[in-house]
Tab-separated table of C-alpha atoms and ligand atoms in Angstrom:
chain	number	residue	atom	x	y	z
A	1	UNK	CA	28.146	15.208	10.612
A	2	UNK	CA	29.212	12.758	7.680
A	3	UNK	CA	26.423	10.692	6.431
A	4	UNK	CA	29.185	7.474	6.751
A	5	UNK	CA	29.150	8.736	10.606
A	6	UNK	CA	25.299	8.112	10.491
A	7	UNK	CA	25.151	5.307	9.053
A	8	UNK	CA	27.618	3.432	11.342
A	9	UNK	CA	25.597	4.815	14.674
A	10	UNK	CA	22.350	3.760	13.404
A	11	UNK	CA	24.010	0.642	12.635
A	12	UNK	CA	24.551	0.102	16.420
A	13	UNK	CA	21.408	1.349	17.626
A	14	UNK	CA	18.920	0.208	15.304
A	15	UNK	CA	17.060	-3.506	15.247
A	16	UNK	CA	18.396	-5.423	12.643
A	17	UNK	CA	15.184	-6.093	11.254
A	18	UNK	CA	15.328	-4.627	8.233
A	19	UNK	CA	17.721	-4.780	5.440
A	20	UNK	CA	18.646	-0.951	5.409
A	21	UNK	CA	20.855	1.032	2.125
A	22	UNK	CA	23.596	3.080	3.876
A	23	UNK	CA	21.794	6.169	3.207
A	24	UNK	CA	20.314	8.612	5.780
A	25	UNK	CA	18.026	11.362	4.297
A	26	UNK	CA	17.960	14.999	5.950
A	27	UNK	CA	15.191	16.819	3.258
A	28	UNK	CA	12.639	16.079	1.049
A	29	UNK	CA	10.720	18.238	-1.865
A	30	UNK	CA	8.393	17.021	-4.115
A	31	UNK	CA	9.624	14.188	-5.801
A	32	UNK	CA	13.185	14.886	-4.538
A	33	UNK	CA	15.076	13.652	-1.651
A	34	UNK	CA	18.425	15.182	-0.481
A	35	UNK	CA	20.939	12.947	1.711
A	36	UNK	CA	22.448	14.269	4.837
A	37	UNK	CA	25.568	14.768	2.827
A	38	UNK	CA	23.421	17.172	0.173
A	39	UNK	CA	23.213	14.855	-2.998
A	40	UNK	CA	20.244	14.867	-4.596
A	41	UNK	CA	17.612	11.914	-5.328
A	42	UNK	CA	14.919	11.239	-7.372
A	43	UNK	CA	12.502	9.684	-5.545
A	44	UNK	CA	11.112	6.623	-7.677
A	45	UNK	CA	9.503	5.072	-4.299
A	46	UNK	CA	7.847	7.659	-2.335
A	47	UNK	CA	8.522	6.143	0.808
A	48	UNK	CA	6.814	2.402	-0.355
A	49	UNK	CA	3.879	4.406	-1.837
A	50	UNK	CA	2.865	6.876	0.854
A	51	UNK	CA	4.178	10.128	-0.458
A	52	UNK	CA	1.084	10.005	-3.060
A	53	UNK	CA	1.963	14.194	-3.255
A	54	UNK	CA	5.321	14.079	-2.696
A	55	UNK	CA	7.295	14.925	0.146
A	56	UNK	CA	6.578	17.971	2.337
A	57	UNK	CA	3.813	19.318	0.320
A	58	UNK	CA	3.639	22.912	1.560
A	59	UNK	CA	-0.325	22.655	2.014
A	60	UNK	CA	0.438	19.304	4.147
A	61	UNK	CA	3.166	21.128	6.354
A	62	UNK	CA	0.759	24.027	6.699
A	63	UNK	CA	-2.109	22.073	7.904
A	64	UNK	CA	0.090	20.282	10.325
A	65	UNK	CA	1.802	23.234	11.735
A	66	UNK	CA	-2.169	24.074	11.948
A	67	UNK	CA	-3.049	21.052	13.739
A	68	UNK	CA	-0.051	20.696	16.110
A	69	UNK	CA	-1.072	24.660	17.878
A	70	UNK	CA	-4.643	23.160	18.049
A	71	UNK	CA	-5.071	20.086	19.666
A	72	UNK	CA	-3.482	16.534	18.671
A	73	UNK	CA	-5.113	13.766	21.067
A	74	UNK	CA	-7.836	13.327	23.588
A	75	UNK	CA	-8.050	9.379	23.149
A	76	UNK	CA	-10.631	7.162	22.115
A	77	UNK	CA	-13.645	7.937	24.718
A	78	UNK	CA	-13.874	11.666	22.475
A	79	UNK	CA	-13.867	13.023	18.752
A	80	UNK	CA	-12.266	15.547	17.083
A	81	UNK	CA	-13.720	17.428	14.197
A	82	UNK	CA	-11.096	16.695	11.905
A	83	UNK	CA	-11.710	12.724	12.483
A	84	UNK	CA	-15.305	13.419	11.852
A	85	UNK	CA	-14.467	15.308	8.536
A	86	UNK	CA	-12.247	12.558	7.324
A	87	UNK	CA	-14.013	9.516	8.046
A	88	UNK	CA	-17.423	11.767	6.513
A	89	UNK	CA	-14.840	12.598	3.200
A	90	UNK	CA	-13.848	8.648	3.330
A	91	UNK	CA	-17.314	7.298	3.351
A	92	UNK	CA	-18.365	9.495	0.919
A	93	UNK	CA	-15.001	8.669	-1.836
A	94	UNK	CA	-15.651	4.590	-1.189
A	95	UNK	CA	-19.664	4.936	-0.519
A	96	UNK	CA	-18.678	2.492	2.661
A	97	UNK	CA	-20.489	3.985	5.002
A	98	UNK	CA	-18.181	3.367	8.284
A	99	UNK	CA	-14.868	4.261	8.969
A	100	UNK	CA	-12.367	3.160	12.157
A	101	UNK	CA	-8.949	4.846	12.113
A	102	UNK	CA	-5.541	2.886	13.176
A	103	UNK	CA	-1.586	3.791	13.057
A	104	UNK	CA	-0.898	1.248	10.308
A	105	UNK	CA	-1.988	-1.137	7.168
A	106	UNK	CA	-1.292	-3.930	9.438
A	107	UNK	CA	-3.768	-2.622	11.918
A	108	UNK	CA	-6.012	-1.754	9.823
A	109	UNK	CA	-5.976	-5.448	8.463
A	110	UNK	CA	-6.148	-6.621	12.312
A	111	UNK	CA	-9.073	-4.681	12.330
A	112	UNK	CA	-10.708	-6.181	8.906
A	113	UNK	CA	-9.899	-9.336	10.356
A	114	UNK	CA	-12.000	-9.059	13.966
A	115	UNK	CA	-14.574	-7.552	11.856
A	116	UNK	CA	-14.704	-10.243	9.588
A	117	UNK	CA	-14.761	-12.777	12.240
A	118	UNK	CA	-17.001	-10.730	14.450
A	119	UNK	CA	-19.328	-10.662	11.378
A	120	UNK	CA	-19.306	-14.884	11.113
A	121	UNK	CA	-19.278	-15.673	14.267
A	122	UNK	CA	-22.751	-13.249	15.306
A	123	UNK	CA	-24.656	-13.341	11.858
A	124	UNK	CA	-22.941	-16.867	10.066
A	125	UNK	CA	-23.558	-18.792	12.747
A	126	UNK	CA	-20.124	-18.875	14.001
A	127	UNK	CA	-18.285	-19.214	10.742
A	128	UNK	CA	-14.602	-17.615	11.316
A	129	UNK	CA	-12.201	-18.626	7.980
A	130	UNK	CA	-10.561	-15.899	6.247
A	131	UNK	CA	-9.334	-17.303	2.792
A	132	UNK	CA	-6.405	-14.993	1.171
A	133	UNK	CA	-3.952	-15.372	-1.326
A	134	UNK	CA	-0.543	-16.232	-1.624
A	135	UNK	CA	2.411	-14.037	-2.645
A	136	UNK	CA	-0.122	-11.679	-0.692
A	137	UNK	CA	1.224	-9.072	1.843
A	138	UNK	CA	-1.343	-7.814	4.497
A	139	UNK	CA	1.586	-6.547	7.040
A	140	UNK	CA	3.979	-8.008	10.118
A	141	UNK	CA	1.362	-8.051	12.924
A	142	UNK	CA	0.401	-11.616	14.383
A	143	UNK	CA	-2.886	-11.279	12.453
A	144	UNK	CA	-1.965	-9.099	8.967
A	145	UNK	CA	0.991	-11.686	8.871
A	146	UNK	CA	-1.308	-15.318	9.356
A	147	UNK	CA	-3.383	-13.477	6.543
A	148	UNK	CA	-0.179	-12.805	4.432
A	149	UNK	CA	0.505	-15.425	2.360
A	150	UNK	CA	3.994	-16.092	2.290
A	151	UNK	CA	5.682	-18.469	4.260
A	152	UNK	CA	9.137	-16.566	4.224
A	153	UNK	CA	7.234	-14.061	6.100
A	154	UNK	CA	6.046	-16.310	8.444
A	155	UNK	CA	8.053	-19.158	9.027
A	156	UNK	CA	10.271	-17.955	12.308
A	157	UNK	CA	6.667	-16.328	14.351
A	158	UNK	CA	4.894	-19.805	14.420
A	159	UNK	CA	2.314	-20.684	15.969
A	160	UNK	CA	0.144	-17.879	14.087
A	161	UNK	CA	-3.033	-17.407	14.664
A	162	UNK	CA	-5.420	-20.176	13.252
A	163	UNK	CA	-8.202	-19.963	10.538
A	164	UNK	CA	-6.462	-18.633	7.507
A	165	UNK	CA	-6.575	-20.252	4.449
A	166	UNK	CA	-4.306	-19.719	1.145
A	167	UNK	CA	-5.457	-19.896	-2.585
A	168	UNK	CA	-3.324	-19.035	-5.816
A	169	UNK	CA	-3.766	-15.526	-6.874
A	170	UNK	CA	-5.695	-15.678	-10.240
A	171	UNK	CA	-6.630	-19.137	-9.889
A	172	UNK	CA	-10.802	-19.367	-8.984
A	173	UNK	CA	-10.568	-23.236	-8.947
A	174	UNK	CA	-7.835	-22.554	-6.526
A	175	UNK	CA	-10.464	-20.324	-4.363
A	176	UNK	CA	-13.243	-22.332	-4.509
A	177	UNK	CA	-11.518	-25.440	-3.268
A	178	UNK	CA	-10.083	-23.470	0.079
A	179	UNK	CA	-14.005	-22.892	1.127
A	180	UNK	CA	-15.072	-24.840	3.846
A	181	UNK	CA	-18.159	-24.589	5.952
A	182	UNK	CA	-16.403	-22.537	8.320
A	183	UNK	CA	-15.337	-19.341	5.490
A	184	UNK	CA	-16.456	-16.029	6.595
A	185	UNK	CA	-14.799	-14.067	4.218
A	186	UNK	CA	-11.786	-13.209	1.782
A	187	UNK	CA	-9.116	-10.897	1.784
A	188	UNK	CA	-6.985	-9.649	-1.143
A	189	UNK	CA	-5.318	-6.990	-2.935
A	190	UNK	CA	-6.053	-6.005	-6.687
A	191	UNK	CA	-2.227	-5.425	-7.695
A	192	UNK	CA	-0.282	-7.342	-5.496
A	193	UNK	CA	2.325	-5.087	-4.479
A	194	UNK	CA	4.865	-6.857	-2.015
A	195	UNK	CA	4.547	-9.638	-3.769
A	196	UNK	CA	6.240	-8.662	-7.105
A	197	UNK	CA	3.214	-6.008	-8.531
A	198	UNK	CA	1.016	-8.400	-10.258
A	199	UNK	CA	-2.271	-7.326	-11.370
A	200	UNK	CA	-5.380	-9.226	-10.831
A	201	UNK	CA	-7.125	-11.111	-13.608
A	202	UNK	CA	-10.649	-8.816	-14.088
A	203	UNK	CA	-11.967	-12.327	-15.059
A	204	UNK	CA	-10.581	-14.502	-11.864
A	205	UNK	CA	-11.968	-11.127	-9.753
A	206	UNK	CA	-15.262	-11.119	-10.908
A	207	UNK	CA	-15.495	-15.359	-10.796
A	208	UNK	CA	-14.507	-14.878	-6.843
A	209	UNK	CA	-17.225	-12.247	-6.602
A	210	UNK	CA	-19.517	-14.607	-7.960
A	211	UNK	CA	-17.981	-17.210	-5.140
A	212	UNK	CA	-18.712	-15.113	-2.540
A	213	UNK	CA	-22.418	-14.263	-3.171
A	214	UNK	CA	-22.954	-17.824	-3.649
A	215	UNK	CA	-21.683	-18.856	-0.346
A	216	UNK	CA	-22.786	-15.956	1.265
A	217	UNK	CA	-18.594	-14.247	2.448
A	218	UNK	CA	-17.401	-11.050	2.885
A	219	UNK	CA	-15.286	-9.405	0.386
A	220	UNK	CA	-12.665	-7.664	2.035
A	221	UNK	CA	-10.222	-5.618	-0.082
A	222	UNK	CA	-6.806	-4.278	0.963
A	223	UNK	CA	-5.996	-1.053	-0.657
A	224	UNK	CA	-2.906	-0.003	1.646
A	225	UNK	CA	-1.063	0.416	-1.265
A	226	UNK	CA	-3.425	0.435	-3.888
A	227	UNK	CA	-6.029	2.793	-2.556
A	228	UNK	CA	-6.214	6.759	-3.045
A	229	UNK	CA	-5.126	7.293	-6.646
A	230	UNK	CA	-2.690	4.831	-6.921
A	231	UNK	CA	-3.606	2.678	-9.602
A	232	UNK	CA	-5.284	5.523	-11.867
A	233	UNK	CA	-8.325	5.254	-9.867
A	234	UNK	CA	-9.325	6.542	-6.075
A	235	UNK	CA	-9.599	2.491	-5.309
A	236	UNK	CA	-8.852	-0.059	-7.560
A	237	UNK	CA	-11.958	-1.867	-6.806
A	238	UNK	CA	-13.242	1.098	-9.199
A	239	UNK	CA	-11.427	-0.474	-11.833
A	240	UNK	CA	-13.837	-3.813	-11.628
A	241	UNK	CA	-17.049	-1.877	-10.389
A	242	UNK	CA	-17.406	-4.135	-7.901
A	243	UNK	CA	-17.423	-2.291	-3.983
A	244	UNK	CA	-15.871	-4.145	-1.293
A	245	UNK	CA	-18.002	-4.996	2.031
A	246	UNK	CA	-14.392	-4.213	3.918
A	247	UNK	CA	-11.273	-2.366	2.696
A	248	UNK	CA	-8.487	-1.674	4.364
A	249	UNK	CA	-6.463	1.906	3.822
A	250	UNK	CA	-2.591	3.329	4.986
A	251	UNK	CA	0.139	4.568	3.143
A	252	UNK	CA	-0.314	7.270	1.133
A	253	UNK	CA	-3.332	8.736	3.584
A	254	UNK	CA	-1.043	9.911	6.069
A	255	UNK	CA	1.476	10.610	3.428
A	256	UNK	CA	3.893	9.499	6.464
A	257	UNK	CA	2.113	10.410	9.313
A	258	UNK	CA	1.126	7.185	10.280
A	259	UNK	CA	-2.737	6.334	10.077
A	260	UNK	CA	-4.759	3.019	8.599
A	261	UNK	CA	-8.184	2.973	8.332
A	262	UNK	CA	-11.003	0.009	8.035
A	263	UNK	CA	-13.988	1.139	6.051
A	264	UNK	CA	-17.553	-1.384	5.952
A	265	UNK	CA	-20.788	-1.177	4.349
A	266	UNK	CA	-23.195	-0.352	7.207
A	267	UNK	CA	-24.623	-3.775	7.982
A	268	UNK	CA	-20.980	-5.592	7.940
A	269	UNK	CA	-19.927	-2.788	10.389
A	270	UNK	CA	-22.752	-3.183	12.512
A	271	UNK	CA	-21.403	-6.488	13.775
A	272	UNK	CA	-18.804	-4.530	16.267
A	273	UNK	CA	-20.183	-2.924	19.410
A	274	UNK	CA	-18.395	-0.884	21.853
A	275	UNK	CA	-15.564	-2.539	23.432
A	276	UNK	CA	-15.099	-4.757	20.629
A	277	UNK	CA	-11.856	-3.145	19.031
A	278	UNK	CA	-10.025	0.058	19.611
A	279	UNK	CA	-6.328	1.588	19.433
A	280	UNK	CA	-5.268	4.433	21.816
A	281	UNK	CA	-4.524	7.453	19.453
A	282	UNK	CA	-5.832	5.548	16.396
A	283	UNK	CA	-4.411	8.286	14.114
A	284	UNK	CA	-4.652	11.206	16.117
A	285	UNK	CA	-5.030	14.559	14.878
A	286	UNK	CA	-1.744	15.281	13.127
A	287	UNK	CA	-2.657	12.177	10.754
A	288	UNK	CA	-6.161	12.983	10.546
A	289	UNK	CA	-4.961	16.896	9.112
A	290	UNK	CA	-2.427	15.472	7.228
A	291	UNK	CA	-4.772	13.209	5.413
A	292	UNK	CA	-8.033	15.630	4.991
A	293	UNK	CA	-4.814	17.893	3.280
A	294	UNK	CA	-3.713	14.698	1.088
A	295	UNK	CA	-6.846	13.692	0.121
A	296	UNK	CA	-7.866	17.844	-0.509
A	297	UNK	CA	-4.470	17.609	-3.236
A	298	UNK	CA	-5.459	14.157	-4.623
A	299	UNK	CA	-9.041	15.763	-5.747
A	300	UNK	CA	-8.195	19.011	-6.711
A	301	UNK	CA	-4.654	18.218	-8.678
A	302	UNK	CA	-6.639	15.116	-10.285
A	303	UNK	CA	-3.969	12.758	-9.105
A	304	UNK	CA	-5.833	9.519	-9.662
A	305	UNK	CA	-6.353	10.739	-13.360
A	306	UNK	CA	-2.829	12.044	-13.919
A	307	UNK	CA	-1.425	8.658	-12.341
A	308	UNK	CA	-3.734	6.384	-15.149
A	309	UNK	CA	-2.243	9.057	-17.739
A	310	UNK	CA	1.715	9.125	-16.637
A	311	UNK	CA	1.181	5.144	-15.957
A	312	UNK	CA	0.086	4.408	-19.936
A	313	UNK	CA	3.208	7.454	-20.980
A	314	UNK	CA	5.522	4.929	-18.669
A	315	UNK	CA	4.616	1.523	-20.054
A	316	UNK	CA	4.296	2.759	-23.400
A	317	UNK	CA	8.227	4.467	-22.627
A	318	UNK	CA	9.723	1.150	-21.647
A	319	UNK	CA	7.949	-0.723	-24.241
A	320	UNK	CA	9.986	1.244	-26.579
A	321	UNK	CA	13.262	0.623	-24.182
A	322	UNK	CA	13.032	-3.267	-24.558
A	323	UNK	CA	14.079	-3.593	-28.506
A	324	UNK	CA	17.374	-1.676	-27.114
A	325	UNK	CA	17.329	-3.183	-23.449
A	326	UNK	CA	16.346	-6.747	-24.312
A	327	UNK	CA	16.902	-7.108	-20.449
A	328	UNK	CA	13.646	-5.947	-19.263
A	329	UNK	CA	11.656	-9.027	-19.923
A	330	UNK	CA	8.149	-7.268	-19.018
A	331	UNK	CA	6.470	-4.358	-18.063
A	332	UNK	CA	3.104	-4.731	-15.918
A	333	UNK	CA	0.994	-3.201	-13.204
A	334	UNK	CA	-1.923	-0.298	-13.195
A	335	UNK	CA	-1.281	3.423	-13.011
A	336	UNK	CA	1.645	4.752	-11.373
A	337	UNK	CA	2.203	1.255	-9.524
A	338	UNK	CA	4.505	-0.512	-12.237
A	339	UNK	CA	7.110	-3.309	-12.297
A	340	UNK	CA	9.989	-4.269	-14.845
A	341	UNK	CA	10.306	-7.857	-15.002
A	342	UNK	CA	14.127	-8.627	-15.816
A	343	UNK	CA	16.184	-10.848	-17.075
A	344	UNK	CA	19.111	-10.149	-14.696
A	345	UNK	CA	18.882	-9.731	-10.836
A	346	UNK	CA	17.189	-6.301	-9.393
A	347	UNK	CA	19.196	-5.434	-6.866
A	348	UNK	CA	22.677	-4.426	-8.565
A	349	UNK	CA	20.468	-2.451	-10.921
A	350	UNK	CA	18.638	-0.890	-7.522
A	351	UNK	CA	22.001	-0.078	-6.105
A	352	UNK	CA	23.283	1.341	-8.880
A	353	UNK	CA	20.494	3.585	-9.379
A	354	UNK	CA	20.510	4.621	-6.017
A	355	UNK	CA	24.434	5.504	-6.544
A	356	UNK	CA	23.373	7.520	-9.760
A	357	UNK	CA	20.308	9.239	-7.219
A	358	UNK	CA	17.303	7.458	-8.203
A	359	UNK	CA	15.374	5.568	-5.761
A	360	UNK	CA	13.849	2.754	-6.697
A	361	UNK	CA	12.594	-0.366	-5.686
A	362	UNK	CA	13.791	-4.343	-5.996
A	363	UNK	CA	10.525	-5.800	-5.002
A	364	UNK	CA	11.331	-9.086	-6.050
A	365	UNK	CA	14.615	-10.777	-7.192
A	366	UNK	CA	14.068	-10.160	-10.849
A	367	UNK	CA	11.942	-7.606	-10.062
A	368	UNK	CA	12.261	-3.112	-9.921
A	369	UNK	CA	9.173	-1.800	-8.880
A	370	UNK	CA	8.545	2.172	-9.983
A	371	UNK	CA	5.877	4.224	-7.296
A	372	UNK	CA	7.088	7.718	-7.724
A	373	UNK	CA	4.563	10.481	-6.332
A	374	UNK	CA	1.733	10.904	-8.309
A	375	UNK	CA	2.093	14.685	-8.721
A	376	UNK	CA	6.090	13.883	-10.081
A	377	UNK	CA	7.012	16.471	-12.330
A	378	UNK	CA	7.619	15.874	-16.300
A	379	UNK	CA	11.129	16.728	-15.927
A	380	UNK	CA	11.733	14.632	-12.500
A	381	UNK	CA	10.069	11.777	-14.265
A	382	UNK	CA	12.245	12.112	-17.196
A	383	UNK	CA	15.398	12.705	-14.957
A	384	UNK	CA	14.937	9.358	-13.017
A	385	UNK	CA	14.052	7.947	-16.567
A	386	UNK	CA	17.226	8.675	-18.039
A	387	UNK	CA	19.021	7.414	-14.877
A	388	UNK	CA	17.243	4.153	-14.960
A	389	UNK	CA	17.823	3.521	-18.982
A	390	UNK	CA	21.822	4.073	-18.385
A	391	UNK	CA	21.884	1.819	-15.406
A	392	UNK	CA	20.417	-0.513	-16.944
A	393	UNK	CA	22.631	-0.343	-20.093
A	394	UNK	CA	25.458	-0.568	-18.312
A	395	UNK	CA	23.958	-4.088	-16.639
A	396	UNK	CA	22.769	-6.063	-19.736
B	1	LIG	C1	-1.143	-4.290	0.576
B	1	LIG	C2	-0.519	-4.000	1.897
B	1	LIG	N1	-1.223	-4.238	3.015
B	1	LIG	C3	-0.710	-3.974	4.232
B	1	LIG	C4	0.558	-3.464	4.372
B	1	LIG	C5	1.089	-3.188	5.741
B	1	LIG	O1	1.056	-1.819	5.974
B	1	LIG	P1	1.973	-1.181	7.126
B	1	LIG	O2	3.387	-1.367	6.688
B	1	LIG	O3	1.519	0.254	7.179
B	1	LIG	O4	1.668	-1.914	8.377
B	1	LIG	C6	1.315	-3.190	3.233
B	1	LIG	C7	2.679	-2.646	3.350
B	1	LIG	O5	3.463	-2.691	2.456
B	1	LIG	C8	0.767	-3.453	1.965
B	1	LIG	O6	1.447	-3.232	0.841
């Protein structure tokens, strides 16, 4: 069947609630995608960041395949050894010591949050404020989306829950002025990625670290997008040197098998007791394969070190582009998580990439953001490259 015949029945059948590109995707390799029509993609997006090794990475399909003849659930009252392995590999990347597995970011940030509270409410005396930032993006749950930041996001699902508070991203004085007696902790990423891929200030960062020992609140950082090579680092906390007391994981450790996980220094963690929080299948054990095989290829290939090296190659590349392409106003972000700030609106440019087969992102209005897979291939890279430049000479 035509892919125009797939588009217009998952036009009928599908929620609305998403602005979807008429394109419908039968195969994936690597760093390429191939439409159900056969034209070929280079993949510039990897699925919003989660195929960190690219898609159908034969070692991930083989310890799947694995996984699916040997068992795949027994719920939440039971472990399996491959949950066991991966929390154990977890707490031993991040040094946080305890590890509880979810479907999603968002529910991993549900779970951050209850922890959080859990945490103020039993050992600060019943403090419960979460302060995060604006232009933040935690997820779509009732909880992840009180926490996010953004008022477009929110606006239609009122009443949220209460006891959020927003500060400006970058801005301490901003931070310091949303503490109130009742502040238990904050939450925030260290690129924002949603919200247009700006990086946080080291200074600011280290200022709100400073905050938070002096008024005695959890640090809670989400990595759903960040975390697991990302950034040129396994967590971009490593960056700062500073370790989190909660961070939140997703994306690229299922690699599309969906799994989020909530990790906590042992004393934070010890603040939930049985009954406290929980999730069904919480992963199960196709995502907990798939990840102990992602994270196996993120250590061995080196991809957080290959991502710092390929994200310096890139912004030094479109440095050179902008005496020729005055259009791209700026180039910013950390490792293979990078945004070109133009001076004409992203989404033509997106849309005409994607006609040319590049995917890419317009992550804000001015906005392209680039998260290829970390293990892209020279010539892939420099294929979507050259696809990018010409679009975008064609647009200035
Ligand atoms: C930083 C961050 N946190 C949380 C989420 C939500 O994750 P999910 O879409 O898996 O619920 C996202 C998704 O983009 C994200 O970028």
């Amino acid at each position: 069947m035509e892919m125009s015949s797939w588009v217009e029945r998952a036009g009928k059948v599908l929620m609305k609630n998403v602005g979807r590109l008429p394109v419908v995707f039968a195969r994936g390799e690597g760093a390429r995608l191939y439409d159900v029509d056969g034209k070929e993609y280079i993949d510039f997006l990897s699925g919003i960041a989660v195929q960190a090794v690219g898609h159908s990475h034969p070692a991930v399909v083989a310890a799947l395949q694995k996984q699916a003849e040997k068992i795949i659930h027994v719920s939440n009252f039971f472990c399996l050894e491959e949950q066991v392995l991966l929390a154990e590999k977890l707490a031993a990347l991040s040094g946080l010591e305890r590890v509880f597995f979810a479907n999603s970011g968002a529910e991993a940030n549900e779970a951050a949050i209850k922890l959080a509270r859990k945490y103020g409410r039993t050992r600060m005396g019943g403090k419960y404020e979460i302060i995060t930032a604006y232009h933040s993006f935690h997820g779509r749950t009732m909880g992840a989306l009180a926490a996010t930041g953004q008022p477009k996001y929110q606006e239609a699902f009122r009443p949220l829950p209460e006891g959020f508070r927003y500060a400006h991203y970058n801005d301490l004085a901003s931070w310091e002025a949303a503490i109130t007696p009742q502040t238990c902790a904050v939450l925030l990423e260290l690129v924002q990625g949603e919200g247009g891929v700006i990086p946080v200030d080291p200074a600011f960062f280290h200022g709100l670290v400073t905050l938070c020992r002096q008024h005695g609140l959890l640090l809670m950082i989400d990595e759903v997008q960040t975390g697991l090579g990302r950034t040129g680092k396994f967590f971009a906390w490593e960056h700062l040197g500073v370790k989190p007391d909660i961070m939140t994981l997703a994306k690229a450790l299922g690699g599309g098998v969906p799994i989020g996980a909530m990790l906590a220094k042992e004393e934070v963690a010890t603040a939930f007791e049985p009954g406290d929080h929980s999730t069904t299948v919480g992963g199960g054990g196709m995502a907990f394969a798939a990840a102990l095989a992602n994270l196996k290829i993120i250590e061995e290939e080196k991809l957080p070190e290959r991502a710092a090296r390929l994200g310096a190659e890139l912004k030094a590349e479109f440095q050179s582009w902008q005496q020729e392409l005055p259009v791209i106003k700026e180039v910013r972000g950390w490792g293979l998580l990078l945004a070109l700030e133009l001076a004409i609106p992203a989404q033509p440019v997106m849309r005409s990439c994607l006609e040319q087969g590049l995917i890419i992102n317009a992550v804000a209005p001015t906005a392209l953001r680039l998260v290829p897979p970390l293990n892209i291939s020279e010539a892939d890279l420099a294929k979507g490259l050259a696809i990018l430049k010409q679009v975008l000479k064609e647009a200035q």
